[in-house]
Coordinates of C-alpha atoms in Angstrom, one line a residue:
M60 CA 11.3 -5.3 -7.7
S61 CA 14.0 -6.0 -5.2
Y62 CA 13.6 -2.9 -3.0
D63 CA 17.1 -3.4 -1.6
V64 CA 18.5 0.0 -2.7
F65 CA 15.0 1.6 -2.8
A66 CA 14.5 0.9 0.9
Q67 CA 17.4 3.3 1.7
Y68 CA 15.6 6.2 0.1
Y69 CA 11.9 5.3 0.3
D70 CA 11.1 7.5 3.3
T71 CA 12.9 10.4 1.8
L72 CA 11.0 10.1 -1.5
T73 CA 7.6 9.6 0.2
E74 CA 8.1 12.4 2.8
N75 CA 5.0 14.1 1.4
V76 CA 2.8 11.2 2.6
D77 CA 1.0 12.2 5.8
Y78 CA 1.0 8.9 7.6
E79 CA -0.5 10.4 10.8
T80 CA -3.5 11.7 8.9
Y81 CA -3.9 8.4 7.1
A82 CA -3.8 6.4 10.3
A83 CA -6.4 8.7 11.8
Y84 CA -8.6 8.2 8.7
I85 CA -8.3 4.4 9.0
K86 CA -9.1 4.6 12.7
R87 CA -12.3 6.5 11.9
L88 CA -13.3 3.8 9.4
F89 CA -12.5 1.0 11.8
E90 CA -14.6 2.6 14.5
R91 CA -17.5 3.3 12.1
Y92 CA -17.7 -0.1 10.4
G93 CA -15.9 -2.5 12.8
K94 CA -16.6 -4.0 16.2
N95 CA -14.0 -3.6 18.8
I96 CA -11.0 -3.9 16.5
K97 CA -7.8 -4.3 18.5
S98 CA -5.3 -6.4 16.4
V99 CA -4.5 -5.2 12.9
L100 CA -2.4 -6.5 10.1
D101 CA -0.5 -4.1 7.8
A102 CA 0.0 -6.0 4.6
A103 CA 2.9 -4.8 2.5
C104 CA 3.9 -2.5 5.3
G105 CA 7.2 -1.3 3.7
T106 CA 9.3 0.8 6.1
G107 CA 6.5 0.7 8.7
S108 CA 5.5 4.3 8.7
L109 CA 1.8 3.6 8.8
T110 CA 2.3 0.6 11.0
T111 CA 4.0 2.9 13.5
E112 CA 1.2 5.5 13.5
L113 CA -1.5 2.8 13.9
A114 CA 0.5 1.3 16.9
L115 CA 0.6 4.8 18.4
L116 CA -3.2 4.9 18.2
G117 CA -3.3 1.8 20.3
Y118 CA -3.7 -1.0 17.8
D119 CA -1.8 -4.3 18.3
M120 CA 0.1 -4.3 15.0
T121 CA 1.6 -7.0 12.8
G122 CA 3.4 -5.8 9.7
I123 CA 4.4 -8.0 6.8
D124 CA 6.5 -7.2 3.7
S125 CA 8.4 -9.3 1.2
S126 CA 11.5 -7.0 1.5
Y127 CA 14.0 -7.6 4.3
D128 CA 15.5 -4.2 3.6
M129 CA 12.2 -2.4 4.0
L130 CA 11.6 -4.3 7.3
M131 CA 15.0 -3.4 8.6
V132 CA 14.0 0.3 8.4
A133 CA 10.7 -0.6 10.0
Q134 CA 12.4 -2.3 12.9
T135 CA 14.6 0.8 13.5
K136 CA 11.4 2.9 13.8
K137 CA 9.9 0.3 16.2
F138 CA 12.8 0.4 18.5
T139 CA 13.2 4.1 18.4
K140 CA 9.6 4.6 19.5
N141 CA 9.7 1.6 21.9
L142 CA 6.7 0.0 20.2
D143 CA 5.6 -3.6 20.4
I144 CA 5.1 -4.4 16.7
L145 CA 5.6 -7.8 15.2
Y146 CA 7.3 -7.7 11.7
V147 CA 7.4 -10.8 9.5
C148 CA 9.0 -11.1 6.1
Q149 CA 6.2 -12.5 3.9
S150 CA 4.5 -11.7 0.7
M151 CA 0.7 -11.1 0.8
E152 CA -0.2 -14.2 -1.1
E153 CA 1.9 -16.3 1.4
I154 CA 0.7 -14.9 4.7
D155 CA 1.0 -17.3 7.6
L156 CA 0.4 -15.6 10.9
Y157 CA 0.5 -16.9 14.4
G158 CA -3.1 -16.2 15.0
T159 CA -6.0 -14.2 13.6
V160 CA -6.5 -10.4 13.5
D161 CA -9.6 -8.1 13.9
G162 CA -8.6 -5.9 11.0
A163 CA -6.2 -5.4 8.1
V164 CA -4.9 -2.6 6.0
C165 CA -3.0 -2.5 2.7
T166 CA -2.2 1.0 1.4
L167 CA -0.2 3.2 -1.0
D168 CA -0.8 1.2 -4.2
S169 CA 0.4 -2.1 -2.8
I170 CA -2.4 -4.0 -4.6
N171 CA -1.4 -2.2 -7.8
H172 CA 2.1 -3.6 -7.4
I173 CA 0.7 -7.1 -7.8
T174 CA 0.5 -7.5 -11.5
D175 CA -1.1 -11.0 -11.7
E176 CA -4.8 -11.3 -11.0
E177 CA -4.5 -14.8 -9.5
T178 CA -1.9 -13.5 -7.1
V179 CA -4.2 -10.6 -6.0
L180 CA -7.0 -13.2 -5.3
K181 CA -4.6 -15.4 -3.3
A182 CA -3.6 -12.4 -1.2
F183 CA -7.2 -11.5 -0.5
K184 CA -7.9 -15.1 0.5
K185 CA -4.9 -15.2 2.8
I186 CA -6.0 -12.0 4.5
S187 CA -9.5 -13.4 4.9
L188 CA -8.1 -16.7 6.3
F189 CA -6.3 -15.0 9.1
M190 CA -9.1 -12.5 10.0
E191 CA -11.9 -12.9 12.6
K192 CA -15.5 -13.0 11.4
D193 CA -16.8 -9.4 11.0
G194 CA -13.2 -8.2 10.8
I195 CA -12.6 -5.1 8.6
F196 CA -10.2 -5.0 5.6
I197 CA -9.3 -1.5 4.4
F198 CA -7.2 -1.1 1.3
D199 CA -6.6 1.4 -1.4
V200 CA -5.9 1.2 -5.2
N201 CA -4.7 3.6 -7.8
T202 CA -7.5 4.1 -10.4
E203 CA -7.4 3.6 -14.1
Y204 CA -7.7 7.4 -14.5
K205 CA -4.5 7.9 -12.5
H206 CA -2.6 5.4 -14.6
R207 CA -3.8 6.9 -17.9
E208 CA -3.8 10.6 -17.1
I209 CA -1.4 11.2 -14.2
L210 CA 1.3 8.5 -14.4
G211 CA 0.9 7.8 -18.1
D212 CA 4.1 8.3 -20.2
N213 CA 5.3 11.1 -17.8
V214 CA 8.6 11.7 -16.2
F215 CA 9.0 13.0 -12.6
V216 CA 12.2 14.3 -11.1
Y217 CA 12.9 14.5 -7.3
D218 CA 15.9 16.6 -6.2
M219 CA 16.3 15.8 -2.5
E220 CA 19.2 16.5 -0.2
D221 CA 20.4 12.8 -0.1
V222 CA 19.1 11.5 -3.3
Y223 CA 18.3 12.6 -6.9
C224 CA 15.6 10.5 -8.5
V225 CA 14.4 10.3 -12.1
W226 CA 11.1 8.5 -12.3
Q227 CA 10.1 7.4 -15.9
N228 CA 6.8 5.9 -16.8
E229 CA 5.6 4.1 -19.9
L230 CA 1.9 3.4 -20.3
D231 CA 1.2 0.0 -21.8
D232 CA -1.2 -0.5 -24.7
D233 CA -3.8 -1.9 -22.3
N234 CA -4.0 1.7 -20.7
V235 CA -4.0 0.2 -17.2
T236 CA -0.4 -1.1 -16.8
V237 CA 2.4 1.4 -16.1
H238 CA 6.0 0.3 -16.6
I239 CA 8.1 2.3 -14.1
A240 CA 11.9 2.9 -14.1
L241 CA 13.6 4.6 -11.3
D242 CA 17.1 6.0 -11.5
L243 CA 18.4 6.9 -8.1
F244 CA 21.5 8.9 -7.5
G245 CA 22.5 8.6 -3.8
R246 CA 24.8 11.1 -2.3
T247 CA 28.0 9.7 -0.8
G248 CA 30.1 12.7 0.4
T249 CA 30.7 14.9 -2.6
S250 CA 29.8 12.3 -5.2
Y251 CA 26.8 10.3 -6.2
M252 CA 26.2 6.6 -6.8
R253 CA 23.6 5.5 -9.4
F254 CA 21.1 2.7 -8.7
S255 CA 18.2 1.6 -10.8
E256 CA 14.9 -0.2 -10.0
E257 CA 12.1 -1.3 -12.5
F258 CA 8.6 -2.5 -11.7
D259 CA 5.0 -2.4 -13.1
E260 CA 1.8 -1.3 -11.6
V261 CA -1.7 -2.4 -12.8
A262 CA -5.0 -0.5 -12.2
Y263 CA -7.8 -3.0 -11.7
P264 CA -11.5 -2.2 -12.4
H265 CA -14.0 -1.9 -9.6
E266 CA -15.9 -4.9 -10.8
K267 CA -12.9 -7.2 -10.6
I268 CA -12.1 -6.0 -7.0
L269 CA -15.7 -6.8 -6.0
E270 CA -15.3 -10.3 -7.5
W271 CA -12.1 -10.9 -5.6
L272 CA -13.6 -9.8 -2.3
N273 CA -16.6 -12.0 -2.8
L274 CA -14.5 -15.1 -3.7
S275 CA -12.3 -14.4 -0.6
G276 CA -15.2 -14.3 1.9
F277 CA -15.5 -10.5 2.2
E278 CA -18.5 -8.2 1.5
L279 CA -18.0 -4.7 0.3
V280 CA -19.1 -2.2 3.0
E281 CA -18.1 1.1 1.4
F282 CA -15.7 2.7 -1.1
F283 CA -14.5 6.3 -1.1
E284 CA -12.3 8.8 -2.7
E285 CA -9.1 8.8 -0.6
F286 CA -9.3 10.6 2.7
T287 CA -13.0 11.4 2.2
E288 CA -16.3 9.7 2.8
E289 CA -17.5 10.6 -0.7
R290 CA -18.0 8.4 -3.7
P291 CA -15.2 8.3 -6.3
K292 CA -15.5 10.6 -9.3
E293 CA -14.2 10.2 -12.8
D294 CA -11.0 12.0 -11.9
T295 CA -10.4 10.2 -8.6
E296 CA -6.8 9.0 -8.4
R297 CA -7.0 6.6 -5.5
I298 CA -10.0 4.7 -4.0
V299 CA -10.2 3.4 -0.5
Y300 CA -12.3 0.2 0.0
V301 CA -13.8 -1.0 3.3
A302 CA -14.7 -4.7 3.3
R303 CA -16.1 -7.0 6.1
K304 CA -15.3 -10.7 6.6
K305 CA -18.4 -12.7 6.2

């Protein structure tokens, strides 16, 4: 996925995401399971909405993303709020930071966007490499249930002021891969311009995630249904993992 056009409308299409609440939730987990976490990496930070909220909570933030266009939006937010955030254009499996961090986050299905298992493992290993011992890695993933029952073969339509989006899904025969096609109609005056983006998301089983964490030098601390401190259920759509660098 290129994200070049999508970056223009990403914040509009995700305006329902409560980044302030998500940042507060992450802070609680960091404080409960971590030790004096100050520096935090936001992997696949996108337009920097969560990065910004975590910086406002006092964390020394570094955000990485593979899309220059997404990071351009993130930089604008940084300057608007006069925040000292370092943004670097890198993919998760090619992280090369200037030093180590105390914690890391990777949210909003970013792991699901990596469709190759070896690449996910490389990303975990890179995050581990640049993390201090006992550092905390918090990330979320869409569940197999969500891919089968919620995304599935469904179509979603978003009619916003500046963009009209048709989101079409096709569930693969493996029941965990969703092929996603976005048709974006951006308003330019009284007319619209059409743009298209296509990408896949893969839901990975819990056992595989535990294997990757172990191979990357992490130990699982906890895993919860999103925004809670309760175990996931059969119909949980997103799971949050808390792992510690061994």
